[in-house]
Amino acid sequence: MTEQVVNKEHISSSPRGLKHWGGLAFFIFVIGFTVWLVSATKDWMTDANRLPLSNLVIQGQLHYLTKDDVRQSILNLHHLGTFMTQDVNSIQASVEALPWVAQAAVRKQWPNTIKVFLVENQPIAEWNGTYLVNRAGDVFKAPALQVAGLGLTNLIGPKGTSQEVLAGLREMRPVLKKAGFGIASLAFNERRSWRVVLKNGIILQLGHEARMQRIKRFIEIYPELLKQDKPIDYVDLRYDTGAAVGWKTKSEYDNHASTKNKSVH
């Protein structure tokens, strides 16, 4: 028995046993160092003092949108992270929420820069006298007053009909323009009936059928209406043939002329 115990102690202190414990200690050291390294790297990446997003570059042709608008939309984010942690998708969503922005592309550039490339909405008409319509027929909530000097046509219609009303404008405008008329406003109601207000103040009631044929009929009869030498209020074309004409009273005509003269002065 005594000889066996001595032999076990001899085995436990052998080079093979020491090597086993040394390997275990090295393994534990590697695990601990890895955990520390990951933690230190995370702290470094999230330390705003080390990798702050401090430079903003805005690219694209801007006519209505200001760089301050873009900068403020980014600063309004609840938390702006570091270069390594900030999600560019959240910045893009914030910038694209601005009414004048049609599209935005955002990327980061080492070590502290955000680059934002912008495409603006191009206003082609007003919408219900309040907002604007872009070339695709979508309403964007930039104020119509911001582009009052452009003389855009005012499109009027129920919610969700902006594309249809714009398509109507694109169809009618060339025909009327060729005849010397401009469109001040184009209205489309829930009964799908069309009404045009020309820039000379004449109202055209077109109804919901054959709108182009009725516009051409107005152009044909307009020279005859001028021979009456009376100011026209409206022309109702909602008939299979002919039209009903409403004439302005002298007081209405005088008020209109007075307003026009004041606007000229």
mmCIF file of C-alpha atoms in Angstrom:
data_model
loop_
_atom_site.group_PDB
_atom_site.id
_atom_site.type_symbol
_atom_site.label_atom_id
_atom_site.label_comp_id
_atom_site.label_asym_id
_atom_site.label_seq_id
_atom_site.Cartn_x
_atom_site.Cartn_y
_atom_site.Cartn_z
ATOM 1 C CA MET A 1 0.000 0.000 0.000
ATOM 2 C CA THR A 2 2.763 2.469 0.892
ATOM 3 C CA GLU A 3 4.556 1.830 -2.376
ATOM 4 C CA GLN A 4 1.376 2.491 -4.379
ATOM 5 C CA VAL A 5 0.751 5.885 -2.695
ATOM 6 C CA VAL A 6 4.306 6.984 -3.407
ATOM 7 C CA ASN A 7 3.874 6.022 -7.038
ATOM 8 C CA LYS A 8 0.658 8.147 -7.384
ATOM 9 C CA GLU A 9 2.390 11.219 -5.958
ATOM 10 C CA HIS A 10 5.207 10.664 -8.359
ATOM 11 C CA ILE A 11 2.837 10.474 -11.319
ATOM 12 C CA SER A 12 0.924 13.675 -10.351
ATOM 13 C CA SER A 13 4.143 15.692 -10.267
ATOM 14 C CA SER A 14 5.396 14.323 -13.549
ATOM 15 C CA PRO A 15 6.041 16.625 -16.558
ATOM 16 C CA ARG A 16 2.901 15.273 -18.216
ATOM 17 C CA GLY A 17 0.707 16.480 -15.312
ATOM 18 C CA LEU A 18 2.328 19.885 -15.248
ATOM 19 C CA LYS A 19 1.797 20.244 -18.996
ATOM 20 C CA HIS A 20 -1.906 19.485 -18.537
ATOM 21 C CA TRP A 21 -2.359 22.195 -15.939
ATOM 22 C CA GLY A 22 -0.286 24.673 -17.936
ATOM 23 C CA GLY A 23 -2.482 24.149 -20.999
ATOM 24 C CA LEU A 24 -5.620 24.685 -18.943
ATOM 25 C CA ALA A 25 -4.239 27.916 -17.516
ATOM 26 C CA PHE A 26 -3.288 29.181 -20.979
ATOM 27 C CA PHE A 27 -6.783 28.351 -22.271
ATOM 28 C CA ILE A 28 -8.380 30.312 -19.435
ATOM 29 C CA PHE A 29 -6.033 33.231 -20.139
ATOM 30 C CA VAL A 30 -6.996 33.247 -23.836
ATOM 31 C CA ILE A 31 -10.713 33.224 -22.972
ATOM 32 C CA GLY A 32 -10.286 36.079 -20.504
ATOM 33 C CA PHE A 33 -8.195 38.119 -22.936
ATOM 34 C CA THR A 34 -10.768 37.598 -25.711
ATOM 35 C CA VAL A 35 -13.603 38.766 -23.465
ATOM 36 C CA TRP A 36 -11.586 41.816 -22.458
ATOM 37 C CA LEU A 37 -10.689 42.581 -26.076
ATOM 38 C CA VAL A 38 -14.313 42.337 -27.224
ATOM 39 C CA SER A 39 -15.434 44.572 -24.368
ATOM 40 C CA ALA A 40 -12.694 47.121 -25.038
ATOM 41 C CA THR A 41 -13.455 47.143 -28.764
ATOM 42 C CA LYS A 42 -17.158 47.677 -28.064
ATOM 43 C CA ASP A 43 -16.370 50.548 -25.700
ATOM 44 C CA TRP A 44 -14.070 52.069 -28.313
ATOM 45 C CA MET A 45 -16.653 51.753 -31.062
ATOM 46 C CA THR A 46 -19.436 53.312 -28.997
ATOM 47 C CA ASP A 47 -17.371 56.114 -27.500
ATOM 48 C CA ALA A 48 -18.659 59.258 -29.190
ATOM 49 C CA ASN A 49 -15.495 61.099 -28.150
ATOM 50 C CA ARG A 50 -13.360 58.675 -30.148
ATOM 51 C CA LEU A 51 -15.440 58.316 -33.357
ATOM 52 C CA PRO A 52 -17.909 61.201 -33.445
ATOM 53 C CA LEU A 53 -20.032 61.872 -36.522
ATOM 54 C CA SER A 54 -18.977 65.474 -36.787
ATOM 55 C CA ASN A 55 -18.990 66.221 -40.525
ATOM 56 C CA LEU A 56 -22.047 66.390 -42.819
ATOM 57 C CA VAL A 57 -21.731 66.642 -46.607
ATOM 58 C CA ILE A 58 -24.938 67.386 -48.570
ATOM 59 C CA GLN A 59 -24.938 66.805 -52.321
ATOM 60 C CA GLY A 60 -27.536 67.344 -55.049
ATOM 61 C CA GLN A 61 -29.188 70.325 -56.717
ATOM 62 C CA LEU A 62 -31.306 72.106 -54.115
ATOM 63 C CA HIS A 63 -33.765 74.822 -55.127
ATOM 64 C CA TYR A 64 -36.373 74.759 -52.355
ATOM 65 C CA LEU A 65 -34.729 72.692 -49.629
ATOM 66 C CA THR A 66 -32.008 74.193 -47.432
ATOM 67 C CA LYS A 67 -29.006 72.441 -45.959
ATOM 68 C CA ASP A 68 -30.146 73.569 -42.526
ATOM 69 C CA ASP A 69 -33.409 71.645 -43.048
ATOM 70 C CA VAL A 70 -31.421 68.466 -43.741
ATOM 71 C CA ARG A 71 -29.035 69.027 -40.843
ATOM 72 C CA GLN A 72 -31.903 69.621 -38.424
ATOM 73 C CA SER A 73 -33.729 66.465 -39.540
ATOM 74 C CA ILE A 74 -30.631 64.440 -38.645
ATOM 75 C CA LEU A 75 -30.134 66.204 -35.330
ATOM 76 C CA ASN A 76 -33.765 65.439 -34.473
ATOM 77 C CA LEU A 77 -32.971 61.740 -34.256
ATOM 78 C CA HIS A 78 -33.384 60.511 -30.681
ATOM 79 C CA HIS A 79 -29.775 59.325 -30.571
ATOM 80 C CA LEU A 80 -27.039 59.907 -33.112
ATOM 81 C CA GLY A 81 -24.462 57.153 -32.667
ATOM 82 C CA THR A 82 -20.807 56.950 -33.565
ATOM 83 C CA PHE A 83 -19.321 56.236 -36.970
ATOM 84 C CA MET A 84 -19.327 52.486 -36.247
ATOM 85 C CA THR A 85 -22.761 52.179 -34.626
ATOM 86 C CA GLN A 86 -24.986 54.636 -36.471
ATOM 87 C CA ASP A 87 -27.485 53.026 -38.857
ATOM 88 C CA VAL A 88 -27.612 55.000 -42.113
ATOM 89 C CA ASN A 89 -31.136 53.719 -42.770
ATOM 90 C CA SER A 90 -32.486 55.732 -39.846
ATOM 91 C CA ILE A 91 -30.781 58.863 -41.174
ATOM 92 C CA GLN A 92 -32.190 58.215 -44.648
ATOM 93 C CA ALA A 93 -35.719 57.755 -43.285
ATOM 94 C CA SER A 94 -35.445 60.998 -41.325
ATOM 95 C CA VAL A 95 -34.235 62.977 -44.347
ATOM 96 C CA GLU A 96 -36.826 61.475 -46.717
ATOM 97 C CA ALA A 97 -39.568 62.581 -44.311
ATOM 98 C CA LEU A 98 -38.870 66.178 -45.380
ATOM 99 C CA PRO A 99 -41.608 67.287 -47.836
ATOM 100 C CA TRP A 100 -39.247 68.501 -50.557
ATOM 101 C CA VAL A 101 -37.156 65.317 -50.591
ATOM 102 C CA ALA A 102 -38.107 62.865 -53.330
ATOM 103 C CA GLN A 103 -35.189 60.515 -52.682
ATOM 104 C CA ALA A 104 -32.135 60.391 -50.433
ATOM 105 C CA ALA A 105 -29.019 58.223 -50.384
ATOM 106 C CA VAL A 106 -26.894 58.185 -47.223
ATOM 107 C CA ARG A 107 -23.460 56.690 -46.641
ATOM 108 C CA LYS A 108 -20.657 57.022 -44.128
ATOM 109 C CA GLN A 109 -17.081 57.970 -44.961
ATOM 110 C CA TRP A 110 -14.233 57.216 -42.578
ATOM 111 C CA PRO A 111 -13.567 58.498 -40.041
ATOM 112 C CA ASN A 112 -16.305 61.015 -39.128
ATOM 113 C CA THR A 113 -18.371 61.970 -42.183
ATOM 114 C CA ILE A 114 -21.970 61.418 -43.289
ATOM 115 C CA LYS A 115 -22.652 62.024 -46.981
ATOM 116 C CA VAL A 116 -26.242 62.691 -48.068
ATOM 117 C CA PHE A 117 -27.211 62.845 -51.748
ATOM 118 C CA LEU A 118 -30.639 64.401 -52.349
ATOM 119 C CA VAL A 119 -33.144 64.512 -55.200
ATOM 120 C CA GLU A 120 -35.833 67.162 -54.758
ATOM 121 C CA ASN A 121 -39.486 66.864 -55.661
ATOM 122 C CA GLN A 122 -40.225 68.888 -58.782
ATOM 123 C CA PRO A 123 -43.518 70.791 -58.401
ATOM 124 C CA ILE A 124 -45.711 70.620 -61.491
ATOM 125 C CA ALA A 125 -49.033 71.777 -60.022
ATOM 126 C CA GLU A 126 -50.723 72.856 -56.800
ATOM 127 C CA TRP A 127 -53.048 70.511 -54.964
ATOM 128 C CA ASN A 128 -56.284 71.941 -53.544
ATOM 129 C CA GLY A 129 -54.511 75.283 -53.185
ATOM 130 C CA THR A 130 -52.548 73.962 -50.216
ATOM 131 C CA TYR A 131 -49.864 71.461 -51.181
ATOM 132 C CA LEU A 132 -48.020 70.494 -54.361
ATOM 133 C CA VAL A 133 -47.972 67.696 -56.923
ATOM 134 C CA ASN A 134 -44.737 66.297 -58.381
ATOM 135 C CA ARG A 135 -44.127 64.936 -61.888
ATOM 136 C CA ALA A 136 -45.269 61.469 -60.857
ATOM 137 C CA GLY A 137 -48.618 62.860 -59.730
ATOM 138 C CA ASP A 138 -47.907 62.349 -56.034
ATOM 139 C CA VAL A 139 -48.898 64.981 -53.484
ATOM 140 C CA PHE A 140 -46.094 66.230 -51.253
ATOM 141 C CA LYS A 141 -46.800 68.502 -48.335
ATOM 142 C CA ALA A 142 -44.636 71.465 -49.169
ATOM 143 C CA PRO A 143 -46.687 74.691 -48.970
ATOM 144 C CA ALA A 144 -48.049 75.901 -52.302
ATOM 145 C CA LEU A 145 -47.277 79.474 -51.244
ATOM 146 C CA GLN A 146 -43.584 78.641 -51.469
ATOM 147 C CA VAL A 147 -43.848 78.479 -55.281
ATOM 148 C CA ALA A 148 -46.607 81.056 -55.804
ATOM 149 C CA GLY A 149 -44.480 82.900 -58.345
ATOM 150 C CA LEU A 150 -44.388 79.951 -60.738
ATOM 151 C CA GLY A 151 -48.055 80.320 -61.736
ATOM 152 C CA LEU A 152 -48.763 76.601 -61.387
ATOM 153 C CA THR A 153 -52.185 75.196 -62.219
ATOM 154 C CA ASN A 154 -54.246 74.399 -59.153
ATOM 155 C CA LEU A 155 -55.526 70.822 -59.260
ATOM 156 C CA ILE A 156 -58.624 70.120 -57.158
ATOM 157 C CA GLY A 157 -59.909 66.701 -56.254
ATOM 158 C CA PRO A 158 -60.713 64.170 -53.529
ATOM 159 C CA LYS A 159 -57.934 62.434 -51.640
ATOM 160 C CA GLY A 160 -56.107 59.841 -53.719
ATOM 161 C CA THR A 161 -57.034 61.304 -57.134
ATOM 162 C CA SER A 162 -53.979 63.492 -57.767
ATOM 163 C CA GLN A 163 -52.527 61.203 -60.435
ATOM 164 C CA GLU A 164 -55.818 61.042 -62.322
ATOM 165 C CA VAL A 165 -56.314 64.811 -62.193
ATOM 166 C CA LEU A 166 -52.745 65.424 -63.374
ATOM 167 C CA ALA A 167 -53.301 63.009 -66.258
ATOM 168 C CA GLY A 168 -56.389 65.058 -67.186
ATOM 169 C CA LEU A 169 -54.345 68.271 -67.105
ATOM 170 C CA ARG A 170 -51.675 66.771 -69.349
ATOM 171 C CA GLU A 171 -54.332 65.779 -71.858
ATOM 172 C CA MET A 172 -56.260 69.054 -71.878
ATOM 173 C CA ARG A 173 -53.492 71.616 -71.600
ATOM 174 C CA PRO A 174 -51.812 71.158 -75.033
ATOM 175 C CA VAL A 175 -55.161 71.417 -76.867
ATOM 176 C CA LEU A 176 -56.202 74.561 -75.008
ATOM 177 C CA LYS A 177 -52.731 76.089 -75.234
ATOM 178 C CA LYS A 178 -52.714 75.676 -79.004
ATOM 179 C CA ALA A 179 -55.951 77.669 -79.112
ATOM 180 C CA GLY A 180 -54.473 80.401 -76.909
ATOM 181 C CA PHE A 181 -55.949 79.412 -73.532
ATOM 182 C CA GLY A 182 -54.191 78.683 -70.256
ATOM 183 C CA ILE A 183 -55.594 76.608 -67.398
ATOM 184 C CA ALA A 184 -55.730 78.327 -64.012
ATOM 185 C CA SER A 185 -57.381 75.413 -62.213
ATOM 186 C CA LEU A 186 -58.740 71.957 -62.985
ATOM 187 C CA ALA A 187 -61.313 70.370 -60.685
ATOM 188 C CA PHE A 188 -62.454 66.759 -60.471
ATOM 189 C CA ASN A 189 -65.197 65.858 -57.989
ATOM 190 C CA GLU A 190 -66.495 62.694 -56.386
ATOM 191 C CA ARG A 191 -69.079 62.348 -59.168
ATOM 192 C CA ARG A 192 -66.147 62.232 -61.615
ATOM 193 C CA SER A 193 -67.195 65.493 -63.206
ATOM 194 C CA TRP A 194 -64.601 67.899 -64.631
ATOM 195 C CA ARG A 195 -64.474 71.692 -64.442
ATOM 196 C CA VAL A 196 -61.829 73.934 -65.989
ATOM 197 C CA VAL A 197 -61.154 77.536 -65.026
ATOM 198 C CA LEU A 198 -59.204 79.271 -67.768
ATOM 199 C CA LYS A 199 -56.673 81.980 -67.032
ATOM 200 C CA ASN A 200 -58.993 84.523 -68.654
ATOM 201 C CA GLY A 201 -61.601 83.681 -65.984
ATOM 202 C CA ILE A 202 -63.992 81.605 -68.112
ATOM 203 C CA ILE A 203 -65.319 78.458 -66.437
ATOM 204 C CA LEU A 204 -65.830 75.329 -68.570
ATOM 205 C CA GLN A 205 -68.235 72.722 -67.227
ATOM 206 C CA LEU A 206 -67.273 69.446 -68.923
ATOM 207 C CA GLY A 207 -69.184 66.816 -66.943
ATOM 208 C CA HIS A 208 -67.844 63.267 -66.661
ATOM 209 C CA GLU A 209 -67.944 62.119 -70.305
ATOM 210 C CA ALA A 210 -66.160 63.028 -73.547
ATOM 211 C CA ARG A 211 -64.168 65.810 -71.944
ATOM 212 C CA MET A 212 -61.804 66.301 -74.893
ATOM 213 C CA GLN A 213 -64.625 66.471 -77.436
ATOM 214 C CA ARG A 214 -66.316 69.108 -75.283
ATOM 215 C CA ILE A 215 -63.129 71.169 -75.017
ATOM 216 C CA LYS A 216 -62.777 71.077 -78.803
ATOM 217 C CA ARG A 217 -66.422 72.180 -79.120
ATOM 218 C CA PHE A 218 -65.686 75.181 -76.877
ATOM 219 C CA ILE A 219 -62.713 76.128 -79.040
ATOM 220 C CA GLU A 220 -64.914 75.931 -82.140
ATOM 221 C CA ILE A 221 -67.712 78.101 -80.758
ATOM 222 C CA TYR A 222 -65.519 80.618 -78.924
ATOM 223 C CA PRO A 223 -65.153 83.011 -81.914
ATOM 224 C CA GLU A 224 -68.953 83.196 -82.116
ATOM 225 C CA LEU A 225 -69.179 83.950 -78.407
ATOM 226 C CA LEU A 226 -66.745 86.845 -78.802
ATOM 227 C CA LYS A 227 -69.050 88.410 -81.370
ATOM 228 C CA GLN A 228 -71.623 88.908 -78.638
ATOM 229 C CA ASP A 229 -69.271 91.504 -77.145
ATOM 230 C CA LYS A 230 -70.219 90.470 -73.631
ATOM 231 C CA PRO A 231 -67.947 89.097 -70.869
ATOM 232 C CA ILE A 232 -68.317 85.324 -70.511
ATOM 233 C CA ASP A 233 -68.795 83.864 -67.032
ATOM 234 C CA TYR A 234 -69.108 80.163 -67.873
ATOM 235 C CA VAL A 235 -69.716 77.767 -70.741
ATOM 236 C CA ASP A 236 -71.658 74.619 -69.861
ATOM 237 C CA LEU A 237 -70.701 71.908 -72.336
ATOM 238 C CA ARG A 238 -72.542 69.041 -70.663
ATOM 239 C CA TYR A 239 -74.742 68.503 -73.707
ATOM 240 C CA ASP A 240 -74.541 66.205 -76.693
ATOM 241 C CA THR A 241 -74.435 69.251 -78.961
ATOM 242 C CA GLY A 242 -74.119 72.973 -78.337
ATOM 243 C CA ALA A 243 -73.520 74.673 -75.009
ATOM 244 C CA ALA A 244 -75.152 76.923 -72.436
ATOM 245 C CA VAL A 245 -73.410 80.228 -71.865
ATOM 246 C CA GLY A 246 -73.520 82.356 -68.745
ATOM 247 C CA TRP A 247 -72.670 86.038 -69.147
ATOM 248 C CA LYS A 248 -71.191 88.229 -66.462
ATOM 249 C CA THR A 249 -73.255 91.155 -65.302
ATOM 250 C CA LYS A 250 -71.814 94.632 -65.745
ATOM 251 C CA SER A 251 -71.019 94.896 -62.017
ATOM 252 C CA GLU A 252 -69.229 91.552 -62.051
ATOM 253 C CA TYR A 253 -67.255 92.589 -65.105
ATOM 254 C CA ASP A 254 -66.361 95.975 -63.580
ATOM 255 C CA ASN A 255 -65.229 94.305 -60.341
ATOM 256 C CA HIS A 256 -63.136 91.840 -62.305
ATOM 257 C CA ALA A 257 -61.564 94.612 -64.369
ATOM 258 C CA SER A 258 -60.869 96.671 -61.245
ATOM 259 C CA THR A 259 -59.189 93.729 -59.530
ATOM 260 C CA LYS A 260 -57.137 93.022 -62.627
ATOM 261 C CA ASN A 261 -55.974 96.637 -62.867
ATOM 262 C CA LYS A 262 -54.957 96.659 -59.206
ATOM 263 C CA SER A 263 -52.965 93.477 -59.668
ATOM 264 C CA VAL A 264 -51.182 95.016 -62.659
ATOM 265 C CA HIS A 265 -50.240 98.134 -60.689
#
